Amino acid sequence: MPEAPEVSIAAASEGGYPVLKEDLSPAGAGVPTFKHSRLQRLADRWAHLGFLICSLLVVGLIGGILYFLATRGLAAFLPLAGNTGRALSFSEVFLSADWAPSSDRFGILPFIAGSLGVTGLALLIAAPAGILTGVFIAKMAPAWMRNLMRQVMDLLVGIPSVVYGIFGLTVVLPLVSRTWLADAPASGFAVSALILAVMIVPTIVSLSTDAFESLPAALDEGAQALGSSRWQAIWRVLIPAARPRLLTATVLGLGRAIGEAMAVQMVIGNNPQWMALMRESTDRAPFLRALFTPAATLTTELVQELPNTAAGSTWNNVLFAMGLLLYLLTMVLILATRRLGRGKEA
Amino acid sequence: MNAAVPVFRRSRTSKVVDRLMRGVLWAIALAFVAVLILFVGAILKQGWPVLNLGFLTKMSETLDAGGGIKPQIFNSIYLVVLSLGISLPVGLGAGIYMAAYAGQGRALRFLRLCIETLAATPSIVLALFGMIVFVQAMGWSFSIRSGALTLALLNIPVITRVTEVSLLAVPRELKEASYGLGATKLQTILKVALPYAATGILTGLVLTAGRAFGESAILVFTAGTNASAQFPDFRLTVPGETLSVHLWYVTSDGTLPDAREIAAGTAAVMILVLLTLNLLVRLVDRAIRRRTR
């Protein structure tokens, strides 16, 4: 970034503009001031207003989404006039695993746990693989391989989620079921997480490649001058130095994974009762069994049930509360990346 | 290796570990290449027998076998164009504001926070918003207009970001020369900065179009899962099932006897469209680089 001049005389002298010191403004002492026609000045001011309105629209959208989701999502907990059902308490929704909407029981814990589970598993694969691929692209690969990897990641990120879903459904599920499960159905956390991992890996790769490329060259050179091997320099110097931005990359990957709906919905099996199923199972390897138990997440349940519920019903309101939860989670994650970014400068 | 560079003697384990980890990194990277080839290969192989002119030019069926995807192709293109038409002015405006007017302070940081939040918002959440506002509150039900407006929400942050970044990359000298010749700020933006940034913005636009083309969660809840029986149907008030929604719907609904084939063919068409878009971006990018060099 070139040094920003403190005051911009030309802008300040021109018809009541605030003093701006940004990139596209006329700037610097000694810049001649021009007399612009009235029309020019008018156009300038109206354009400024127009651009401002566009930006405010974006800000308004953030608030608008929150407002509308909250009016519907919180309606489940409030005794409002339009509600057809009773008002629920927070604990019977967020702390209960009992999801039986037709019997008036709305515990969404299975979906929260499902989202966390499948996201966690996906990150377990995608974070190490993505970060290592990032360092490979930035610090090890020859130029042709770097270009190839960029193109591969561009294509992977561009594939629509329904196509990932159909691939999972028609290729991965039958394959896993045939080879490992003696033809038992394979839908559940394992395959969902695998598909999700491939979907979020481009995000993690591109952000961590940037992170490694923006490290000062002296770090790498210094490590090598002190006699470290390629891998030692990567493991002991480069990865620790890039850690804040690698964490940011992982958090953004997490955000993408937790919000993905269609691909997961097509392979996870959509069983809201998965926690009960697990509890009753007498399996000796419950964790392994959980990987191939049909389950459900916040997003998949929304896709699955939203079309079948009437607006204003408690069931419908609880589904919107799940959407609100996802949105709030997004906000928390973005704020977390800000925190991480600030840690880097300190 | 340069003669002046000291040569170190490394322990055997560190040599072994180094070689091993180099191998691991290569293996991971090549695994992703393999995954992509396998993926695209499998989708194209499944879809190939279905792909023919009849499939592309026949109307779709809801109960009987043998339907095509003509209306879905039309709806996909129509919705992408409409949503870009809505989001391009807003995204350009917001991007210009951030690059040229917002300064370097708190306002810019806040705007960037908002753009990042919108970009990270799951599409299913945008779908819920569109459903509440356009489908229900405005009473537009499942229609092209509900879908296009909600889809625009997905595009806006990407276009804004691309515009801002492309504008910030405009060389300082160019702007200074423009101001030095007496141009106003607006003239400098419109006649100097934007033309310079146009290629970057255009590339971003194509990528945005690809994303909108593949989007399904938003459209299931705003544009609906039915396609009009007329063709071509430009009305904004009718439901508009796109290719991606069709792919999902026939797979999960299961009433079509040939749902598998339809889904496979649709997936192959989508992959081919996206590969073409990707190639297009690359060719344009290369042509521009050659010209400017």
XYZ file of C-alpha atoms in Angstrom:
639
model
C 0.000 0.000 0.000
C 1.521 3.372 -0.936
C 1.775 5.944 1.842
C -1.544 7.699 2.292
C -1.250 11.480 2.337
C -2.610 13.076 5.475
C -4.855 15.712 3.956
C -6.197 15.918 0.483
C -6.325 19.547 -0.421
C -8.054 19.188 -3.743
C -10.911 17.160 -2.300
C -11.225 19.378 0.737
C -11.342 22.526 -1.328
C -14.035 21.164 -3.518
C -17.558 22.054 -2.590
C -17.833 20.831 0.975
C -16.356 17.359 0.474
C -15.160 15.798 3.664
C -11.416 15.401 3.902
C -10.700 11.978 2.422
C -7.349 10.318 2.343
C -8.157 7.153 0.482
C -6.774 5.621 -2.620
C -8.881 6.997 -5.427
C -9.055 10.604 -4.286
C -6.988 13.434 -5.626
C -4.296 13.747 -3.033
C -1.139 15.428 -1.930
C 0.020 18.972 -1.339
C 0.754 20.966 -4.436
C -2.000 19.326 -6.475
C -3.548 22.058 -8.559
C -7.193 22.799 -7.853
C -9.485 22.879 -10.832
C -12.666 24.797 -11.225
C -15.220 22.229 -12.251
C -18.486 23.080 -13.888
C -21.636 23.042 -11.845
C -22.823 19.948 -13.671
C -19.609 18.121 -12.857
C -19.855 19.023 -9.198
C -23.493 17.965 -9.095
C -22.778 14.637 -10.800
C -19.940 14.036 -8.377
C -22.117 14.597 -5.374
C -25.028 12.492 -6.610
C -22.702 9.636 -7.544
C -21.197 9.748 -4.081
C -24.687 9.458 -2.640
C -25.539 6.574 -4.975
C -22.449 4.583 -4.048
C -23.156 5.253 -0.371
C -26.706 3.931 -0.746
C -25.371 0.715 -2.305
C -23.067 0.188 0.661
C -25.803 0.971 3.145
C -27.979 -1.594 1.374
C -25.411 -4.253 2.209
C -25.323 -3.143 5.842
C -29.111 -3.102 5.848
C -29.197 -6.639 4.491
C -27.145 -7.938 7.396
C -29.608 -6.343 9.811
C -32.611 -7.300 7.720
C -31.736 -10.980 7.642
C -31.244 -10.940 11.411
C -34.540 -9.131 11.959
C -36.697 -11.367 9.796
C -35.131 -14.618 10.994
C -35.517 -13.435 14.593
C -39.199 -12.536 14.197
C -39.931 -16.056 12.983
C -37.334 -17.960 14.981
C -38.063 -16.351 18.331
C -41.808 -16.713 17.778
C -41.431 -20.311 18.897
C -40.548 -19.109 22.386
C -43.051 -16.284 22.754
C -46.789 -16.446 23.373
C -47.677 -14.457 20.240
C -51.103 -13.968 18.727
C -50.267 -15.568 15.364
C -48.889 -18.747 16.905
C -50.990 -21.842 16.557
C -49.000 -23.798 19.160
C -47.815 -23.109 22.688
C -44.692 -21.105 23.555
C -41.673 -23.333 24.120
C -38.921 -22.864 26.688
C -35.313 -22.547 25.542
C -34.227 -25.643 27.440
C -36.822 -27.946 25.881
C -35.590 -26.886 22.463
C -31.835 -26.485 22.773
C -31.108 -29.030 25.505
C -33.412 -31.838 24.533
C -32.674 -34.632 22.083
C -36.327 -35.518 21.760
C -37.491 -34.493 18.272
C -41.090 -35.547 17.709
C -42.858 -32.523 16.214
C -46.151 -34.323 15.684
C -46.264 -35.079 19.423
C -45.316 -31.497 20.300
C -41.721 -32.274 21.311
C -39.079 -30.067 19.722
C -35.611 -30.932 21.011
C -33.074 -29.887 18.358
C -29.995 -31.253 20.096
C -29.644 -34.066 17.514
C -29.289 -31.497 14.750
C -26.838 -29.307 16.655
C -24.770 -32.367 17.542
C -25.094 -33.628 13.970
C -23.862 -30.342 12.505
C -20.959 -30.190 14.946
C -20.110 -33.833 14.379
C -20.069 -33.784 10.610
C -18.271 -30.414 10.529
C -15.692 -31.566 13.036
C -14.985 -34.738 11.085
C -14.733 -32.818 7.815
C -12.265 -30.375 9.377
C -10.237 -33.244 10.772
C -9.564 -34.248 7.167
C -9.657 -30.884 5.411
C -7.637 -28.716 7.810
C -4.375 -30.725 7.827
C -4.702 -31.676 4.162
C -5.541 -28.101 3.164
C -2.766 -26.479 5.182
C -0.171 -28.958 3.944
C -1.324 -28.443 0.360
C -1.065 -24.694 0.965
C 2.533 -24.940 2.125
C 3.250 -27.339 -0.722
C 1.946 -24.840 -3.290
C 3.653 -21.845 -1.702
C 7.010 -23.303 -0.718
C 7.761 -26.570 -2.436
C 5.975 -27.285 -5.694
C 7.614 -26.502 -9.038
C 5.848 -23.879 -11.154
C 3.898 -26.332 -13.321
C 2.577 -28.150 -10.275
C 1.635 -24.855 -8.640
C -0.412 -23.911 -11.696
C -2.022 -27.328 -11.864
C -3.005 -27.185 -8.190
C -4.506 -23.712 -8.598
C -6.658 -24.981 -11.460
C -7.688 -28.095 -9.546
C -8.767 -26.008 -6.554
C -10.618 -23.523 -8.800
C -12.580 -26.375 -10.325
C -13.278 -28.107 -7.004
C -14.685 -24.900 -5.517
C -16.829 -24.324 -8.598
C -18.595 -27.683 -8.542
C -22.194 -27.192 -7.317
C -23.196 -28.832 -4.065
C -25.941 -30.909 -5.701
C -23.339 -32.423 -8.021
C -21.211 -33.293 -4.997
C -24.365 -34.775 -3.542
C -25.164 -36.920 -6.557
C -21.542 -38.098 -6.685
C -21.769 -39.112 -3.038
C -25.090 -40.811 -3.607
C -24.257 -42.739 -6.750
C -20.513 -43.389 -6.383
C -19.208 -43.071 -2.819
C -22.110 -44.580 -0.855
C -22.372 -47.779 -2.975
C -18.589 -48.141 -3.004
C -18.222 -47.844 0.779
C -21.181 -50.070 1.420
C -19.887 -52.764 -0.932
C -16.261 -52.762 0.216
C -16.475 -52.189 3.975
C -19.986 -52.708 5.237
C -21.066 -55.973 3.638
C -23.713 -54.143 1.614
C -25.255 -52.417 4.636
C -26.271 -48.818 3.838
C -23.350 -46.425 4.271
C -25.121 -43.082 4.673
C -24.164 -41.149 7.763
C -21.395 -39.008 9.196
C -18.416 -40.679 7.521
C -19.381 -40.220 3.883
C -20.959 -36.795 4.545
C -17.774 -35.589 6.199
C -15.639 -36.962 3.377
C -17.684 -35.114 0.737
C -17.742 -31.952 2.862
C -13.977 -32.130 3.306
C -13.439 -32.057 -0.458
C -15.907 -29.182 -0.722
C -14.171 -26.968 1.867
C -10.580 -27.869 1.090
C -10.214 -25.248 -1.698
C -11.107 -22.485 0.783
C -8.483 -23.679 3.260
C -5.882 -24.254 0.541
C -6.207 -20.845 -1.081
C -6.186 -18.950 2.226
C -3.251 -20.883 3.604
C -1.306 -20.540 0.352
C -1.756 -16.768 0.713
C -0.653 -17.006 4.328
C 2.586 -18.796 3.466
C 3.318 -16.589 0.483
C 2.968 -13.433 2.539
C 5.531 -14.541 5.148
C 8.786 -12.588 4.927
C 11.317 -14.505 2.811
C 13.903 -13.978 5.543
C 12.131 -16.521 7.745
C 12.549 -19.323 5.238
C 16.058 -18.278 4.232
C 17.133 -17.903 7.852
C 15.890 -21.360 8.728
C 17.747 -22.840 5.791
C 20.904 -20.889 6.543
C 20.835 -22.376 10.024
C 20.867 -25.796 8.430
C 17.273 -26.929 8.624
C 15.947 -29.258 5.984
C 12.963 -28.271 3.829
C 10.516 -30.031 6.117
C 12.159 -28.706 9.293
C 11.817 -25.158 7.993
C 8.166 -25.767 7.167
C 7.291 -27.514 10.416
C 9.320 -25.491 12.898
C 9.327 -22.025 11.328
C 6.803 -21.424 8.560
C 3.733 -23.115 10.019
C 4.143 -21.499 13.482
C 4.745 -18.108 11.841
C 1.616 -18.387 9.729
C -0.536 -19.812 12.511
C -3.008 -16.915 12.974
C -3.879 -16.885 9.285
C -3.997 -20.677 9.129
C -6.509 -20.596 11.980
C -8.534 -18.005 10.085
C -8.504 -20.280 7.043
C -9.734 -23.173 9.167
C -12.497 -21.097 10.749
C -13.753 -19.977 7.330
C -13.682 -23.587 6.172
C -15.678 -24.489 9.269
C -18.232 -21.840 8.360
C -18.645 -23.234 4.878
C -18.994 -26.783 6.185
C -21.577 -26.033 8.847
C -23.748 -24.095 6.400
C -23.677 -26.602 3.557
C -27.110 -28.076 3.031
C -27.833 -29.917 -0.203
C -24.778 -32.147 -0.567
C -25.025 -33.323 3.042
C -28.782 -33.790 2.821
C -28.304 -36.169 -0.088
C -25.884 -38.513 1.705
C -26.411 -38.286 5.465
C -29.588 -40.354 5.598
C -31.834 -37.747 7.295
C -32.679 -39.509 10.514
C -33.580 -37.082 13.338
C -33.667 -39.978 15.803
C -30.012 -40.856 15.391
C -29.059 -40.009 18.979
C -31.763 -42.249 20.398
C -30.703 -44.975 18.007
C -27.128 -44.680 19.225
C -28.146 -44.735 22.879
C -30.148 -47.906 22.471
C -27.534 -49.660 20.409
C -25.540 -52.310 22.215
C -22.686 -52.136 19.790
C -19.233 -52.651 21.175
C -17.662 -50.023 18.926
C -20.180 -47.174 19.245
C -17.942 -44.585 17.623
C -17.371 -46.618 14.494
C -21.044 -47.465 14.348
C -21.936 -43.767 14.658
C -19.960 -43.054 11.507
C -22.393 -45.094 9.442
C -25.641 -44.339 11.271
C -28.066 -42.247 9.211
C -28.195 -38.880 10.951
C -29.344 -35.294 10.433
C -27.939 -31.788 10.851
C -29.412 -28.301 11.243
C -29.216 -27.624 7.521
C -30.406 -31.016 6.310
C -33.412 -30.924 8.620
C -34.347 -27.491 7.263
C -34.207 -28.756 3.695
C -36.094 -31.879 4.649
C -38.957 -30.448 6.683
C -39.458 -26.790 5.832
C -41.631 -27.486 2.759
C -43.947 -29.707 4.804
C -44.778 -27.337 7.648
C -47.362 -24.565 7.805
C -46.190 -21.003 8.413
C -46.896 -19.920 11.991
C -46.976 -23.435 13.431
C -44.618 -24.205 16.297
C -42.851 -26.757 14.106
C -42.238 -24.137 11.425
C -41.076 -21.581 13.996
C -38.580 -24.015 15.497
C -37.151 -24.631 12.021
C -36.648 -20.886 11.611
C -35.006 -20.826 15.049
C -32.524 -23.354 13.661
C -31.854 -20.985 10.745
C -31.362 -18.119 13.191
C -28.881 -20.257 15.103
C -26.910 -20.877 11.900
C -26.871 -17.169 11.110
C -25.717 -16.180 14.589
C -23.018 -18.827 14.333
C -21.815 -17.262 11.061
C -21.546 -13.885 12.760
C -19.602 -15.352 15.678
C -17.217 -17.118 13.284
C -16.569 -13.948 11.257
C -15.915 -11.986 14.447
C -13.579 -14.772 15.547
C -11.553 -14.395 12.338
C -11.247 -10.686 13.170
C -9.868 -11.563 16.594
C -7.397 -13.972 15.047
C -6.339 -11.354 12.511
C -5.694 -8.852 15.255
C -3.582 -11.365 17.124
C -1.292 -11.494 14.109
C -0.454 -7.792 14.270
C 0.270 -7.791 17.993
C 24.287 -24.834 -5.103
C 26.415 -21.755 -4.766
C 29.960 -22.363 -3.590
C 29.703 -19.785 -0.814
C 26.627 -21.375 0.736
C 27.642 -23.563 3.648
C 26.777 -27.201 3.291
C 25.358 -28.789 6.367
C 25.651 -32.303 7.465
C 22.232 -33.426 8.626
C 21.454 -36.347 10.837
C 20.145 -39.418 9.123
C 16.727 -39.155 10.795
C 16.274 -35.583 9.693
C 17.137 -36.605 6.144
C 14.727 -39.512 6.244
C 11.963 -37.403 7.776
C 12.543 -34.693 5.195
C 12.320 -37.086 2.289
C 9.298 -38.815 3.801
C 7.412 -35.559 4.338
C 8.225 -34.297 0.855
C 6.662 -37.503 -0.391
C 3.618 -37.007 1.846
C 3.046 -33.443 0.598
C 3.322 -34.537 -3.025
C 0.970 -37.422 -2.324
C -1.673 -35.174 -0.743
C -1.514 -32.696 -3.616
C -1.689 -35.416 -6.244
C -4.569 -37.025 -4.346
C -6.627 -33.882 -4.923
C -5.793 -33.983 -8.625
C -6.916 -37.613 -8.661
C -10.128 -36.804 -6.770
C -11.011 -34.135 -9.323
C -10.309 -36.373 -12.310
C -12.240 -39.244 -10.737
C -15.109 -36.935 -9.885
C -15.483 -35.295 -13.269
C -14.869 -38.624 -14.993
C -17.561 -40.425 -12.989
C -20.146 -37.663 -13.501
C -19.494 -37.491 -17.239
C -19.453 -41.273 -17.602
C -22.796 -41.664 -15.834
C -24.361 -38.859 -17.787
C -22.949 -39.686 -21.210
C -25.526 -42.331 -22.290
C -28.343 -39.919 -21.408
C -26.900 -36.900 -23.159
C -28.405 -36.380 -26.566
C -30.255 -33.681 -28.403
C -33.636 -35.016 -27.291
C -32.684 -34.801 -23.615
C -31.600 -31.199 -24.030
C -34.572 -30.081 -26.113
C -37.531 -31.954 -24.620
C -39.810 -30.567 -21.941
C -39.439 -32.195 -18.537
C -41.835 -34.813 -17.209
C -43.154 -35.012 -13.661
C -44.536 -38.545 -13.655
C -43.444 -40.374 -16.801
C -40.057 -41.445 -18.046
C -38.339 -39.881 -21.025
C -38.463 -36.207 -20.003
C -35.862 -33.638 -21.029
C -34.399 -30.605 -19.317
C -35.176 -27.813 -21.776
C -37.184 -25.585 -19.386
C -34.604 -26.102 -16.634
C -31.780 -24.963 -18.907
C -33.805 -21.868 -19.761
C -34.667 -21.161 -16.108
C -31.034 -21.569 -15.031
C -29.815 -19.028 -17.562
C -32.746 -16.704 -16.966
C -32.276 -16.694 -13.195
C -28.517 -16.193 -13.428
C -28.971 -13.240 -15.795
C -31.735 -11.672 -13.695
C -29.878 -12.103 -10.415
C -26.694 -10.641 -11.925
C -28.734 -7.749 -13.314
C -29.897 -6.977 -9.787
C -26.648 -7.592 -7.965
C -24.241 -5.985 -10.439
C -25.291 -2.348 -9.883
C -25.457 -2.807 -6.116
C -22.171 -4.690 -5.940
C -20.378 -2.243 -8.225
C -21.720 0.722 -6.264
C -20.768 -0.724 -2.902
C -17.353 -1.774 -4.206
C -16.663 1.682 -5.621
C -17.762 3.259 -2.361
C -15.418 1.062 -0.373
C -12.449 1.640 -2.668
C -12.933 5.333 -3.294
C -15.058 6.957 -0.626
C -15.037 5.007 2.624
C -11.562 6.150 3.710
C -9.266 3.892 5.697
C -10.943 4.101 9.044
C -13.749 2.582 10.993
C -16.343 2.929 8.229
C -14.297 0.815 5.820
C -13.602 -1.807 8.466
C -17.291 -2.029 9.295
C -18.311 -2.303 5.642
C -15.768 -5.050 5.075
C -17.094 -6.877 8.132
C -20.608 -6.711 6.685
C -19.473 -7.941 3.261
C -17.553 -10.814 4.823
C -20.524 -11.773 6.980
C -22.867 -11.746 3.993
C -20.362 -13.783 1.977
C -20.107 -16.357 4.758
C -23.848 -16.592 5.402
C -24.995 -20.110 4.482
C -27.213 -20.154 1.416
C -29.918 -21.993 3.347
C -30.120 -18.966 5.677
C -30.463 -16.635 2.676
C -33.151 -19.024 1.454
C -35.077 -18.616 4.713
C -34.814 -14.836 4.420
C -36.051 -14.921 0.832
C -38.876 -17.214 1.823
C -40.055 -14.904 4.625
C -39.704 -11.653 2.697
C -40.400 -12.385 -0.966
C -42.367 -15.641 -0.962
C -44.592 -14.938 2.038
C -44.586 -11.246 3.061
C -44.663 -9.856 -0.492
C -46.996 -12.644 -1.527
C -44.943 -13.547 -4.574
C -44.959 -17.272 -3.696
C -42.465 -19.560 -5.445
C -41.558 -17.545 -8.513
C -38.769 -16.361 -10.753
C -38.778 -12.936 -9.108
C -38.501 -14.343 -5.567
C -35.669 -16.571 -6.745
C -33.784 -13.877 -8.648
C -33.894 -11.413 -5.760
C -32.758 -13.958 -3.188
C -30.067 -15.276 -5.515
C -28.835 -11.688 -5.887
C -28.053 -11.695 -2.151
C -25.603 -14.509 -2.817
C -23.876 -12.559 -5.611
C -23.663 -9.122 -4.005
C -20.796 -9.761 -1.572
C -18.686 -11.479 -4.238
C -19.142 -8.679 -6.791
C -18.509 -6.014 -4.141
C -15.320 -7.700 -3.040
C -14.032 -8.177 -6.585
C -14.835 -4.561 -7.493
C -13.100 -3.177 -4.424
C -9.987 -5.268 -4.873
C -9.739 -4.565 -8.626
C -10.110 -0.824 -8.039
C -7.467 -0.801 -5.329
C -5.060 -2.407 -7.787
C -5.308 0.523 -10.213
C -1.863 2.174 -10.324
C -1.603 5.401 -8.375
C 0.041 7.243 -11.289
C -3.003 6.677 -13.474
C -5.328 8.315 -10.992
C -2.920 11.133 -10.310
C -2.574 11.812 -14.005
C -6.340 11.916 -14.310
C -6.687 14.371 -11.455
C -3.754 16.333 -12.801
C -5.640 16.811 -16.055
C -8.519 18.280 -14.137
C -10.910 15.343 -14.001
C -13.389 15.165 -11.169
C -13.474 12.214 -8.827
C -16.440 10.683 -10.639
C -14.754 11.115 -14.015
C -11.596 9.518 -12.673
C -13.566 6.547 -11.377
C -15.697 6.055 -14.485
C -13.162 6.820 -17.217
C -9.845 5.768 -15.724
C -10.198 3.421 -12.762
C -13.150 1.288 -13.887
C -11.825 0.540 -17.404
C -8.509 -0.474 -15.886
C -10.274 -2.701 -13.328
C -12.805 -4.043 -15.836
C -10.998 -7.292 -16.612
C -10.724 -8.178 -12.939
C -14.369 -7.363 -12.382
C -15.377 -9.348 -15.469
C -13.498 -12.420 -14.273
C -15.220 -12.098 -10.917
C -18.541 -11.761 -12.676
C -18.092 -15.007 -14.598
C -17.166 -16.828 -11.395
C -20.221 -15.336 -9.694
C -22.379 -16.525 -12.586
C -20.980 -20.035 -12.141
C -21.799 -19.985 -8.452
C -25.323 -18.724 -9.071
C -25.770 -21.361 -11.783
C -24.941 -24.148 -9.338
C -26.910 -22.799 -6.386
C -29.791 -24.954 -5.260
C -30.695 -24.412 -1.581
C -31.811 -20.832 -2.191
C -33.899 -21.666 -5.231
C -35.697 -24.688 -3.782
C -37.310 -22.343 -1.252
C -37.835 -19.282 -3.439
C -38.159 -20.298 -7.093
C -39.768 -23.626 -6.376
C -39.474 -27.115 -7.784
C -41.790 -26.761 -10.771
C -41.046 -25.601 -14.274
C -43.547 -23.764 -16.430
C -45.300 -25.805 -19.133
C -44.766 -23.009 -21.635
C -41.496 -22.391 -23.393
C -39.875 -19.962 -23.276
C -41.705 -18.467 -20.330
C -40.313 -15.042 -19.442
C -42.961 -14.252 -16.849
C -41.498 -13.316 -13.473
C -44.443 -14.658 -11.541
C -44.218 -18.355 -12.458
C -42.148 -20.928 -10.569
C -38.747 -21.520 -12.156
C -37.042 -24.801 -11.451
C -33.371 -24.672 -12.472
C -31.015 -27.481 -13.470
C -29.492 -27.817 -10.008
C -32.899 -27.832 -8.320
C -34.172 -30.378 -10.865
C -31.195 -32.609 -10.154
C -31.885 -32.485 -6.441
C -35.647 -32.760 -6.740
C -35.848 -35.793 -9.011
C -33.275 -37.552 -6.816
C -34.985 -36.898 -3.480
C -38.587 -36.999 -4.683
C -38.371 -40.333 -6.438
C -41.642 -40.326 -8.406
C -39.922 -40.320 -11.798
C -39.166 -43.843 -12.996
C -36.023 -42.625 -14.772
C -34.923 -40.225 -11.997
C -31.456 -41.761 -11.931
C -30.833 -41.178 -15.617
C -32.295 -37.668 -15.539
C -30.117 -36.782 -12.539
C -27.004 -38.242 -14.163
C -27.615 -36.361 -17.396
C -28.352 -33.095 -15.590
C -25.196 -33.402 -13.503
C -23.135 -34.006 -16.643
C -24.642 -30.943 -18.344
C -23.866 -28.807 -15.290
C -20.269 -30.029 -15.118
C -19.804 -29.340 -18.847
C -21.204 -25.800 -18.471
C -18.909 -25.082 -15.531
C -15.855 -26.509 -17.283
C -16.629 -24.266 -20.262
C -17.018 -21.199 -18.026
C -13.727 -22.020 -16.338
C -11.968 -22.391 -19.666
C -13.490 -19.112 -20.822
C -12.106 -17.254 -17.815
C -8.700 -18.762 -18.422
C -8.645 -17.854 -22.114
C -9.791 -14.284 -21.472
C -7.211 -13.964 -18.732
C -4.449 -15.222 -21.004
C -5.482 -12.996 -23.896
C -5.433 -9.954 -21.673
C -2.065 -10.801 -20.218
C -0.586 -11.270 -23.659
C -1.979 -7.940 -24.780
C -0.681 -6.005 -21.809
C 2.750 -7.581 -21.908
